[in-house]
mmCIF file of C-alpha atoms in Angstrom:
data_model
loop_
_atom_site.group_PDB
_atom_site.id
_atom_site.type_symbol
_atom_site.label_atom_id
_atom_site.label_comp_id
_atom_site.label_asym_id
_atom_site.label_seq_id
_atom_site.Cartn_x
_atom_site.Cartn_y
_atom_site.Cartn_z
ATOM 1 C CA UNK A 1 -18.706 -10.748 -1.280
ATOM 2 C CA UNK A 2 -20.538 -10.112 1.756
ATOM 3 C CA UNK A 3 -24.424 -11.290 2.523
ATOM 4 C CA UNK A 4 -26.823 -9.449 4.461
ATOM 5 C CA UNK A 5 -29.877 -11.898 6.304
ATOM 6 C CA UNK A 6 -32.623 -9.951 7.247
ATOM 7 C CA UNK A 7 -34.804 -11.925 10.687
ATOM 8 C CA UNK A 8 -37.962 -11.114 11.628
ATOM 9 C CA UNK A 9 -38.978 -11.930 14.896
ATOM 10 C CA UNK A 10 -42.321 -13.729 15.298
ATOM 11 C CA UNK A 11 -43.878 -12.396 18.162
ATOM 12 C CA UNK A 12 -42.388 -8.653 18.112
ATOM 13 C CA UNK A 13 -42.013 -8.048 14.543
ATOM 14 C CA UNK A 14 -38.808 -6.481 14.951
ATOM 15 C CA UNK A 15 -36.308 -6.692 12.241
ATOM 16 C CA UNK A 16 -32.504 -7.553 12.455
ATOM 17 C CA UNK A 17 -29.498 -7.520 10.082
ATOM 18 C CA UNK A 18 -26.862 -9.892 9.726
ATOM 19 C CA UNK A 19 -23.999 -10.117 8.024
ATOM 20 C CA UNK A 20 -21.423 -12.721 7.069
ATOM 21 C CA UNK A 21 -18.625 -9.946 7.589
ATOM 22 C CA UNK A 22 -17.489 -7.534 10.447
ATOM 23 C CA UNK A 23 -16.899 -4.325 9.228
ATOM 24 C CA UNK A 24 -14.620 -1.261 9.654
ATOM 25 C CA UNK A 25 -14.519 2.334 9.153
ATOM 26 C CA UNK A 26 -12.473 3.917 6.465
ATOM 27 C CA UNK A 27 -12.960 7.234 6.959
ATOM 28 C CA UNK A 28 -14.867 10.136 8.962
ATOM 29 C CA UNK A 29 -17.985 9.599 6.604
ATOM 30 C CA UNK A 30 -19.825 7.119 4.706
ATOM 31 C CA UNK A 31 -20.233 3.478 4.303
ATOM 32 C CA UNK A 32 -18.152 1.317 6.453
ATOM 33 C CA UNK A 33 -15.961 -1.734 4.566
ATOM 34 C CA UNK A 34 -16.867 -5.035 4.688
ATOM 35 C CA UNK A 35 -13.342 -6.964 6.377
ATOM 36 C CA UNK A 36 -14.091 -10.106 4.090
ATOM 37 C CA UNK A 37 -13.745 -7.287 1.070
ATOM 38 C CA UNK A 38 -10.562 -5.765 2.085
ATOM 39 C CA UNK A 39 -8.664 -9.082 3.322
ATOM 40 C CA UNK A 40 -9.535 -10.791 -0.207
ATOM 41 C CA UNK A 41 -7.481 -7.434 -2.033
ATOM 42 C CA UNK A 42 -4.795 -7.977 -0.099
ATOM 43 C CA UNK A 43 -4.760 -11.506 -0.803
ATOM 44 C CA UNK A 44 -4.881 -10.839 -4.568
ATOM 45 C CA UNK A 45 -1.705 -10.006 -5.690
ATOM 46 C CA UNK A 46 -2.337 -9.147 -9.297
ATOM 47 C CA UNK A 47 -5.361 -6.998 -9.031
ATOM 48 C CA UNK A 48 -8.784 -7.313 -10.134
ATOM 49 C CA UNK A 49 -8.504 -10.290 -12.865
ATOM 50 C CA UNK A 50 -6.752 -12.685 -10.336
ATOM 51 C CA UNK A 51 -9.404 -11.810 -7.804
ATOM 52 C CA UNK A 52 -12.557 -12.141 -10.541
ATOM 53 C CA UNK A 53 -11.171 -15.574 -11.144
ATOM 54 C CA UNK A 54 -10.597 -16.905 -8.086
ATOM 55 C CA UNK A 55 -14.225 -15.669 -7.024
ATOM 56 C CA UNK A 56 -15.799 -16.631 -10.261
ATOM 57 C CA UNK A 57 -14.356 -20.609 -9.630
ATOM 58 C CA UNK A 58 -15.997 -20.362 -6.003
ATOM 59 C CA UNK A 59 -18.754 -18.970 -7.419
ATOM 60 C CA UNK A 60 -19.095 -15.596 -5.651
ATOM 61 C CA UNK A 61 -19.293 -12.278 -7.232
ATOM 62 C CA UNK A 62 -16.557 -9.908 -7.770
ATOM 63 C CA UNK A 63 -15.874 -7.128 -6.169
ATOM 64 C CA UNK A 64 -16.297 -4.068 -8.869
ATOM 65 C CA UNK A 65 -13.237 -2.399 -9.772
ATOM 66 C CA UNK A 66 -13.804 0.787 -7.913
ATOM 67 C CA UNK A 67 -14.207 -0.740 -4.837
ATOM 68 C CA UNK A 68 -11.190 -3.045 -5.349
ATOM 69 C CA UNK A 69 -9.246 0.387 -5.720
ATOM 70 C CA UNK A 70 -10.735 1.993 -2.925
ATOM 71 C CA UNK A 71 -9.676 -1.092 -0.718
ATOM 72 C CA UNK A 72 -6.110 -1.205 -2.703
ATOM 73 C CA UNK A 73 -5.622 2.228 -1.371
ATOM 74 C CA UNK A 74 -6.816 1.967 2.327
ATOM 75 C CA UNK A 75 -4.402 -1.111 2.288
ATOM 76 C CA UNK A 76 -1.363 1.118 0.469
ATOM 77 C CA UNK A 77 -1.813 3.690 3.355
ATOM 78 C CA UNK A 78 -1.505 0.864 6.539
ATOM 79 C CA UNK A 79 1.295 -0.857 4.498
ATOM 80 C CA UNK A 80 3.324 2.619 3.764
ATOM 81 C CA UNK A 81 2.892 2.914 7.696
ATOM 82 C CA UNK A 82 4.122 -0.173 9.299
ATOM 83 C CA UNK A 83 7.060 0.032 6.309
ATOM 84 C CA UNK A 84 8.063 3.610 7.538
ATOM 85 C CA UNK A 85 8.288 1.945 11.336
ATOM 86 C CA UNK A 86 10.267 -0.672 10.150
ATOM 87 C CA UNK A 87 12.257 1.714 8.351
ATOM 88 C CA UNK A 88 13.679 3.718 11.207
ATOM 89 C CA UNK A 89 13.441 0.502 13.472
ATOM 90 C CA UNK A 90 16.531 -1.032 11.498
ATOM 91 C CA UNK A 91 18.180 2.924 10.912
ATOM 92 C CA UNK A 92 18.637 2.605 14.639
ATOM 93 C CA UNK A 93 19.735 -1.017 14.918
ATOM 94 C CA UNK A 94 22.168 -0.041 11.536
ATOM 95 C CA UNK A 95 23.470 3.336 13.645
ATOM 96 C CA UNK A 96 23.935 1.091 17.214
ATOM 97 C CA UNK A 97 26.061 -1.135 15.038
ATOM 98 C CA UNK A 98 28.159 1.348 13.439
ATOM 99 C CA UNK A 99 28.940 3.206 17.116
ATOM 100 C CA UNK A 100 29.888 -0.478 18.317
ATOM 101 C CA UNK A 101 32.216 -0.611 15.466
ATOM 102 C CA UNK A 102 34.075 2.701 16.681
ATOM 103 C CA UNK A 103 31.995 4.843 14.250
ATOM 104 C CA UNK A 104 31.941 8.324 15.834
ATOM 105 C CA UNK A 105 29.092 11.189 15.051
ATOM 106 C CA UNK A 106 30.150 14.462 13.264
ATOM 107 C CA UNK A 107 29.325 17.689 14.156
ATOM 108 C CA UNK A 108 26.023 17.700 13.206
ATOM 109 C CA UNK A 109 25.382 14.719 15.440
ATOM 110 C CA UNK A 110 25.221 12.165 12.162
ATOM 111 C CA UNK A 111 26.453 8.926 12.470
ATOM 112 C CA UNK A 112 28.493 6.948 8.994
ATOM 113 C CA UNK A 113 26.932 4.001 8.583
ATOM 114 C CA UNK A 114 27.931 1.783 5.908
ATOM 115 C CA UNK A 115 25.145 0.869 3.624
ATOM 116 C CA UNK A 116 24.494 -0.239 -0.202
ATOM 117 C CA UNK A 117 22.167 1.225 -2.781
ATOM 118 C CA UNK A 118 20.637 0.108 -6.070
ATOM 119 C CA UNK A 119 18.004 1.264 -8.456
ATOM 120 C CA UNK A 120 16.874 0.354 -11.697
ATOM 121 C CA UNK A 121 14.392 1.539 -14.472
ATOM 122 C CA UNK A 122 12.107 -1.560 -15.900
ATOM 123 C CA UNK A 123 13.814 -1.790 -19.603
ATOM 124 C CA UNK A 124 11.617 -4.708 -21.727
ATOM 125 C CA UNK A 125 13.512 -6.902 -23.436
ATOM 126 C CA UNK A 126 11.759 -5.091 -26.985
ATOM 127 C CA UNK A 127 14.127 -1.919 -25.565
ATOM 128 C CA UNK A 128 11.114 -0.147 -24.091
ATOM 129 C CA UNK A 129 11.865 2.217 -21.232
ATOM 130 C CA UNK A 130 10.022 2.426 -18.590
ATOM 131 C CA UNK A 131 8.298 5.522 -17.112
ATOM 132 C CA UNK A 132 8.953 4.141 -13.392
ATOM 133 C CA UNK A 133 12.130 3.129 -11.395
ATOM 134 C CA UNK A 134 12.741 2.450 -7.439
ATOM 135 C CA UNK A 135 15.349 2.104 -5.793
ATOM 136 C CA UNK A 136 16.357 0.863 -2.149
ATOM 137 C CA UNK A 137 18.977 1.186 0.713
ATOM 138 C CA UNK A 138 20.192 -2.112 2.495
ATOM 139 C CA UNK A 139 22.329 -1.316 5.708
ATOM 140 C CA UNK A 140 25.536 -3.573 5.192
ATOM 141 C CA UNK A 141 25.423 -5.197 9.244
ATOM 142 C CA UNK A 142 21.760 -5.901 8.901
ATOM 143 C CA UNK A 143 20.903 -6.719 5.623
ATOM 144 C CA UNK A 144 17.622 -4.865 5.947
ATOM 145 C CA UNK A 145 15.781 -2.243 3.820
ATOM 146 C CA UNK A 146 16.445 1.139 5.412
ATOM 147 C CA UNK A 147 14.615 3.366 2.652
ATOM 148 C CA UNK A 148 12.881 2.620 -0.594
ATOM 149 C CA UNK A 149 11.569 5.249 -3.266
ATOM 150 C CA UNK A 150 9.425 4.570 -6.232
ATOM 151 C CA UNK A 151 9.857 7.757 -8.923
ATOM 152 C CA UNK A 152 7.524 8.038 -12.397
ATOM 153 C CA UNK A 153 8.338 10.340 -15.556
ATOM 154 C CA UNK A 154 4.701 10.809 -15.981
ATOM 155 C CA UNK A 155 1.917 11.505 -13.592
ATOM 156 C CA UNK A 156 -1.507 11.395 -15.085
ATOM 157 C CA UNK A 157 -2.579 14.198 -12.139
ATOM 158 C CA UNK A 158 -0.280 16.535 -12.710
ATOM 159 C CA UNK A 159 -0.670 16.019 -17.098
ATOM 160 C CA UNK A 160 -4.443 16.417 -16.951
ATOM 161 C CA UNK A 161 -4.005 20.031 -14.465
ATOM 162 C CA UNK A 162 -0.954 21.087 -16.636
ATOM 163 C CA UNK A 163 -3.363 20.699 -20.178
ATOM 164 C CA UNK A 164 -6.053 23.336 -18.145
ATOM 165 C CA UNK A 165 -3.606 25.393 -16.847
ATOM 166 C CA UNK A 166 -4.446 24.600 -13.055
ATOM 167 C CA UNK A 167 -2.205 23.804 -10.219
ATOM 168 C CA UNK A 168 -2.545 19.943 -9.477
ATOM 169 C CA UNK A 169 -4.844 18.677 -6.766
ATOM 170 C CA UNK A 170 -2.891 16.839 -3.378
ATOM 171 C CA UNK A 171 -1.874 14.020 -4.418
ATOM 172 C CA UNK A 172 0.956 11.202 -4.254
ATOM 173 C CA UNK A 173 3.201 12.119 -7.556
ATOM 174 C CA UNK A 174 6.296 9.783 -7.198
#
């Protein structure tokens, strides 16, 4: 999604390159990512066939689907970040309102604070299980998310090193 101009100077010769998109580093080594690349997967909600037709009706090419998963998962990283912050941000708020409310910390120096859980496994309508479920803590004075988890039966990892007998490599198996 990004164009490169190449300008040649007339009197030096010298060549320049410029692009249409700042860029950022993703890692210690190789190519950097084009911003225009990685703000246009975050702004497609549904993956590669919403962005291929949105780009196809402006008439721009697509991004290929490897590097629409690379950028998915730079963007999963920063978003599992800030969420985390946010996370113990409102824990804190949650255990300043419980001590307000003559909540008192046990021995262990924990604090009660009142707060509500659900979860859920995706069941289609055909009876079909699901192989993933989530669930999520709301503290009850807040109303905020103070944890979520996402957990899957299968992991396609850890079922390709079980079938050679090898240990799985690091990964994130929810």
């Amino acid at each position: 999604m990004v164009k490169n101009f190449w300008l040649y100077c007339l009197f030096c010769g010298a060549q320049n390159k410029i692009s249409t998109s700042k860029s950022h580093k993703t890692c210690h080594r190789g190519p950097q990512a084009f911003d225009v690349n990685t703000k246009a997967v975050l702004s497609a909600l549904h993956g590669h066939t919403q962005l291929s037709a949105i780009t196809s009706t402006l008439n721009i090419p697509s991004l290929s689907h490897v590097s629409l998963k690379t950028r998915e998962h730079e963007i999963g990283k920063a978003t599992e970040t800030v969420t985390h912050r946010s996370y113990a941000k409102f824990s804190e708020i949650e255990e300043e309102n419980a001590l307000e409310g003559n909540s008192t910390a046990d021995q262990n120096g924990l604090i009660g604070v009142a707060v509500s859980y659900d979860m859920a496994w995706k069941r289609c309508n055909s009876g079909h299980s699901s192989n993933t479920g989530h669930g999520a803590v709301m503290g009850l004075s807040t109303g905020k998310i103070l944890d979520f988890e996402m957990r899957s039966r299968t992991c396609r990892i850890c079922a390709n090193a079980s079938k050679e007998n090898q240990k799985p490599r690091n990964h994130d198996c929810h």
